[in-house]
Coordinates of C-alpha atoms in Angstrom, one line a residue:
X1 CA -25.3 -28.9 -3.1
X2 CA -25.1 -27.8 0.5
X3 CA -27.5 -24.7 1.5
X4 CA -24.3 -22.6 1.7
X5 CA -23.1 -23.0 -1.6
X6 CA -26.2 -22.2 -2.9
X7 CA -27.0 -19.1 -0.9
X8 CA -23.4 -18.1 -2.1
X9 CA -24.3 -18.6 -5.9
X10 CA -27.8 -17.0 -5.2
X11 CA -25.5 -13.8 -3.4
X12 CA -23.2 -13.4 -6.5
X13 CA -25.9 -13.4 -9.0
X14 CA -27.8 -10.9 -7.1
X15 CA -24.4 -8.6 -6.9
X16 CA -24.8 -9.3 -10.7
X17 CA -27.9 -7.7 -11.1
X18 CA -27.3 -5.3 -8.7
X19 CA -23.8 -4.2 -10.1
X20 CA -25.8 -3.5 -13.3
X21 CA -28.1 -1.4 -11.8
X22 CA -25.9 0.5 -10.2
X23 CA -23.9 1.7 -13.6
X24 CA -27.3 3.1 -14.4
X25 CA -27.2 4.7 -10.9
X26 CA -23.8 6.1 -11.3
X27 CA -24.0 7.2 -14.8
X28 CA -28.0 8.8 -14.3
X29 CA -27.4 10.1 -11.1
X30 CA -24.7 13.1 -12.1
X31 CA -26.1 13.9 -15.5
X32 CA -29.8 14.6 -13.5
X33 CA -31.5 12.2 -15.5
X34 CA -34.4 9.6 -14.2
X35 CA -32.9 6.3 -13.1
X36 CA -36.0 4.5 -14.6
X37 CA -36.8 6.1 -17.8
X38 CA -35.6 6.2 -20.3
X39 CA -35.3 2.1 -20.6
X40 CA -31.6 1.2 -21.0
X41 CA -30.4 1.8 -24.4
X42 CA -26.9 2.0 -26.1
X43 CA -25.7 5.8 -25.6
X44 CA -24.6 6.1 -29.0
X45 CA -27.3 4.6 -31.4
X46 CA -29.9 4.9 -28.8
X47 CA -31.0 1.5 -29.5
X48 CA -32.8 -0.2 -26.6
X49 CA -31.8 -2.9 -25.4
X50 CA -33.4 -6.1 -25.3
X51 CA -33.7 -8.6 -22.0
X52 CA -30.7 -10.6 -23.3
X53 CA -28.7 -7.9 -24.1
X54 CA -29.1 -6.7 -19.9
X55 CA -27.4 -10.4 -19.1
X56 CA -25.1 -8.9 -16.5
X57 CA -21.6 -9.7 -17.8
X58 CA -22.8 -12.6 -20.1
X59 CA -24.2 -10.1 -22.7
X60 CA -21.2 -8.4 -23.1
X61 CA -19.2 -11.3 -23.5
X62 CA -21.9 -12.8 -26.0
X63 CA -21.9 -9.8 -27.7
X64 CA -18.3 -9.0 -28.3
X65 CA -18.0 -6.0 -26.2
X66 CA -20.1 -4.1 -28.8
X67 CA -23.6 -2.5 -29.5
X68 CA -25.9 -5.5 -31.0
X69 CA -27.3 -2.5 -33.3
X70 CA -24.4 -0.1 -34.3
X71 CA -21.3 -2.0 -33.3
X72 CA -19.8 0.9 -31.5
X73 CA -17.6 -0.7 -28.5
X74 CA -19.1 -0.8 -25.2
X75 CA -16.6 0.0 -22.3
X76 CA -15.6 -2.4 -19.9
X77 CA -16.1 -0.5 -17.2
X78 CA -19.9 -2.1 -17.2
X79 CA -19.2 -5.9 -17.1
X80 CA -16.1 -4.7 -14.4
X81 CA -18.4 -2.9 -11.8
X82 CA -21.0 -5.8 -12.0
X83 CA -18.7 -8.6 -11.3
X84 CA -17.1 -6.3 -8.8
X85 CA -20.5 -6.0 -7.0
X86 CA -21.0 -9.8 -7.4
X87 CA -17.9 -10.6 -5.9
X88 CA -18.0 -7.8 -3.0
X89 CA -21.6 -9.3 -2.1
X90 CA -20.3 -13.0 -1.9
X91 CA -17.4 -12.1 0.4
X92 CA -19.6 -10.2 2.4
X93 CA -21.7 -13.3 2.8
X94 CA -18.9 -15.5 3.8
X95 CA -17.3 -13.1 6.3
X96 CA -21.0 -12.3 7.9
X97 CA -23.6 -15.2 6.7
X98 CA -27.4 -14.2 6.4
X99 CA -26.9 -11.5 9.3
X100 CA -27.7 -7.8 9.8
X101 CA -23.9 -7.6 9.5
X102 CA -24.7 -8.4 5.8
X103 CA -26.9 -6.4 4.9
X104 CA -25.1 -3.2 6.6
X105 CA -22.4 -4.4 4.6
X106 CA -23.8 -5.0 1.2
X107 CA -25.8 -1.3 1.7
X108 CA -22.1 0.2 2.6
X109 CA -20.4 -1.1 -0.2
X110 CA -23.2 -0.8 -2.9
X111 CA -23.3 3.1 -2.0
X112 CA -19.2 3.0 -2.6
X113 CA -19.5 1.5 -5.4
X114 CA -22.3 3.9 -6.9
X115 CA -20.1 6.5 -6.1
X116 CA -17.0 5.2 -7.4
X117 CA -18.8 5.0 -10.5
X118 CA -20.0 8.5 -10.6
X119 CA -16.7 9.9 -9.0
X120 CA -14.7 8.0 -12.1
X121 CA -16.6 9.4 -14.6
X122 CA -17.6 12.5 -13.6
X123 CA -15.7 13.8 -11.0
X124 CA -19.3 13.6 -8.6
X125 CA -20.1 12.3 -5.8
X126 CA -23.5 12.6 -5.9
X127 CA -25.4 13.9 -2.1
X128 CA -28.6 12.2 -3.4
X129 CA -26.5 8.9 -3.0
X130 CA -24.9 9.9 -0.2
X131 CA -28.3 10.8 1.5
X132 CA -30.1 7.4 0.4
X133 CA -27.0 5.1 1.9
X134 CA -26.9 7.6 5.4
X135 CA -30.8 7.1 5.7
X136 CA -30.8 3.1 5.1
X137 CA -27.5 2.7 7.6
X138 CA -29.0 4.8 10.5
X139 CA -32.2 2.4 9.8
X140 CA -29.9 -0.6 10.1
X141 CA -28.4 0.6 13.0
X142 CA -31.6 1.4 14.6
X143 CA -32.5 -2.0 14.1
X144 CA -29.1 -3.1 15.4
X145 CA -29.7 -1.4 18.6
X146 CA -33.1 -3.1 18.8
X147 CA -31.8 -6.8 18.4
X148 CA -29.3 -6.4 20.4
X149 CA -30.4 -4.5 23.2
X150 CA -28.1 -1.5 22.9
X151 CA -28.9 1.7 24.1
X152 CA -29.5 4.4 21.6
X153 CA -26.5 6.7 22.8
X154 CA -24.0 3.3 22.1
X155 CA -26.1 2.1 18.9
X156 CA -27.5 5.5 17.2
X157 CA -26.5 8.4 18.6
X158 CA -22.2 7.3 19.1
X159 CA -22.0 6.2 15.2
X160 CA -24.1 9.7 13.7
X161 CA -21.4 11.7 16.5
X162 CA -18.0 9.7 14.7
X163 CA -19.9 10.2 11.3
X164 CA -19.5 14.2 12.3
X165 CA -15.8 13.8 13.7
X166 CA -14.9 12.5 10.4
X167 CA -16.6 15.2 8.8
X168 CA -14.9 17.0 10.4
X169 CA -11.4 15.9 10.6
X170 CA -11.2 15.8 6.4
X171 CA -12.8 19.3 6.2
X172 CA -9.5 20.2 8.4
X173 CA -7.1 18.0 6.2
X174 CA -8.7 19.7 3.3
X175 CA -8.2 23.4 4.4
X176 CA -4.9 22.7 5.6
X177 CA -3.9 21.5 1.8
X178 CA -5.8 24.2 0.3
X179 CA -3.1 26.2 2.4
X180 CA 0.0 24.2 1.2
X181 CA -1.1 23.4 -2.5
X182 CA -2.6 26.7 -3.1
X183 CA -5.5 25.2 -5.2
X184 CA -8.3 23.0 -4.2
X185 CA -6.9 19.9 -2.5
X186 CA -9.7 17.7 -2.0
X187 CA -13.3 17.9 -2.7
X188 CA -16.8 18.6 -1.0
X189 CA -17.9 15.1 -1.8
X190 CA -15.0 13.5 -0.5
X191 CA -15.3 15.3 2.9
X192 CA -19.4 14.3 2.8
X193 CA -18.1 10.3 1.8
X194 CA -16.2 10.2 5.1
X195 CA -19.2 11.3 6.7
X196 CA -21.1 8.4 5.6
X197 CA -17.7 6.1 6.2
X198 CA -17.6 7.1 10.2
X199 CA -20.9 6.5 10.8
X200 CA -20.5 3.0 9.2
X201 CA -17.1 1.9 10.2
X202 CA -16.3 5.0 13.4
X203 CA -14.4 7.5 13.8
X204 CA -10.7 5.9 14.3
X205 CA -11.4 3.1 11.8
X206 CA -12.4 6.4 9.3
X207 CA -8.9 8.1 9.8
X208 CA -7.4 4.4 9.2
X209 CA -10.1 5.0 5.9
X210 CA -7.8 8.1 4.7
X211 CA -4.3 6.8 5.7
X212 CA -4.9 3.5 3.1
X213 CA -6.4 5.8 0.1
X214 CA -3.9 7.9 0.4
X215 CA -1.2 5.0 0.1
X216 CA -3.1 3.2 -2.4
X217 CA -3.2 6.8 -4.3
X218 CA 0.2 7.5 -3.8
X219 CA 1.6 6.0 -7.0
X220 CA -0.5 7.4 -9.1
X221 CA -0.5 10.5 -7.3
X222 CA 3.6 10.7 -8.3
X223 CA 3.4 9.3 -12.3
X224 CA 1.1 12.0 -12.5
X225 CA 3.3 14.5 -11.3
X226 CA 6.5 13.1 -13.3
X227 CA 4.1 13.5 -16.1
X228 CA 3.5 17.0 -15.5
X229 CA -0.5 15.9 -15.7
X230 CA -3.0 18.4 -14.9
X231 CA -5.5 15.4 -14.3
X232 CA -7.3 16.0 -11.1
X233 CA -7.6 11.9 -9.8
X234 CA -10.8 11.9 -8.0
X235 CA -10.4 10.2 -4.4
X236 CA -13.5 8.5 -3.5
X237 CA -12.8 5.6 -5.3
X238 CA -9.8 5.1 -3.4
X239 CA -11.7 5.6 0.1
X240 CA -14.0 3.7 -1.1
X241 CA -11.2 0.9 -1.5
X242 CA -9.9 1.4 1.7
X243 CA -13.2 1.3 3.8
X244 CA -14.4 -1.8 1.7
X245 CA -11.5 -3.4 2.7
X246 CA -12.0 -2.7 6.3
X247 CA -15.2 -3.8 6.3
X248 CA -14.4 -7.1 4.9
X249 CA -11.7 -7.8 7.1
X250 CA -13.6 -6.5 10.3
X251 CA -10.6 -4.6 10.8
X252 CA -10.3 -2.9 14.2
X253 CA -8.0 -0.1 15.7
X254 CA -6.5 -2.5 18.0
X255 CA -5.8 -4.6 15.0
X256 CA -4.2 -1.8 13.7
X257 CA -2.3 -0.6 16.5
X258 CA -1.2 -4.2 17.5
X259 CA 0.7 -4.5 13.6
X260 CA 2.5 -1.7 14.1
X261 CA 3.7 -2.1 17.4
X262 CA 5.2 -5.7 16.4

């Protein structure tokens, strides 16, 4: 087995464990609770759960999809987010190897994903998240600038500045559609996520952020309204989507630009 294989098996299994962890995360994080205590235990019996019932997708396959104790069903949402983390964390390995491009990446996406979770089920993105994934890329940037000789306007100071444009730019989109919808068109937490988004990925990349959610959003967006559904459909996820993508694919704006002027 050649080193590279094996760093990739040793990268999805930690996505694994981390995707786990981060249901806890997402789930704790809304409802105020403590993300260590108490232990992990099944929400409707209370029953706590033993190491091989924590397996990260393997339990709930070996298990049936259900609670060892009272049988209730246990979503899939669980085994779906950790074998989405798994799977996000290997392609970020093979688009970036064992870089500092890696780990900006995995710490990007594993805050998305948290609040994905959160956003899904509760309609919250949480700032405590938010705060913790800001802190850890400015760090990471920091360090960027260090390596590689940057200056701190370029490395630190350019990213926190596009982080603010984007700020701002949704806080715009979202009074303007306060205007036209009469009612509350987007969130506080999705205007803080694109924050967090510019400072990662820039400012025009974060406006390229908002123009894929919104297309990936659409269809739902429109069943919704043939329904007549009052259902509010949260958008982080969908940003989250969108800037995941981008950061996989290293997309640029003169990628961008160059599509659609061919």
């Amino acid at each position: 087995m050649s080193l590279e294989v094996f760093n990739g098996i040793m990268v999805f299994i930690a996505g694994l464990i981390f995707g786990s962890f981060y249901n806890v995360v997402g789930y704790r994080v809304p409802n105020n609770m403590s993300i260590a205590f108490p232990v992990s235990h099944c929400p409707n019996c209370n029953h706590k759960l033993k190491f091989y019932e924590l397996i990260p997708v393997i339990s709930y396959i070996f298990l049936g999809g259900k609670c060892k104790n009272c049988k209730k069903r246990i979503s899939i949402f669980y085994p779906f987010f950790e074998l989405l983390t798994g799977v996000l964390f290997l392609l970020s390995y093979l688009s970036f190897g064992i870089s500092l491009k890696f780990l900006i990446s995995i710490t990007f996406i594993s805050i998305l994903i948290i609040i994905s979770i959160s956003d899904i089920k509760y309609y919250i993105i949480p700032d405590e998240v938010l705060i913790v994934g800001v802190i850890l890329i400015i760090l990471e940037l920091l360090a960027n600038t260090i390596i590689n000789d940057l200056t701190i306007f370029k490395g630190l100071v350019m990213p926190i500045l596009n982080g603010l444009g984007s700020f701002a730019l949704l806080y715009l989109f979202k009074a303007l559609g306060d205007v036209i919808f009469k009612k509350e068109s987007l969130g506080g937490g999705d205007i803080k996520l694109l924050f967090f988004i510019g400072l990662t990925l820039g400012f025009d990349m974060s406006i390229v952020t908002i123009f894929i959610a919104s297309f990936i959003a659409l269809p739902l967006s429109i069943i919704s309204l043939i329904k007549d559904d009052n259902n509010v459909l949260p958008f982080g996820p969908y940003l989250s989507v969108a800037a995941t993508i981008i950061m996989l694919t290293s997309l640029n704006i003169d990628m961008v630009l160059n599509f659609f002027v061919k």
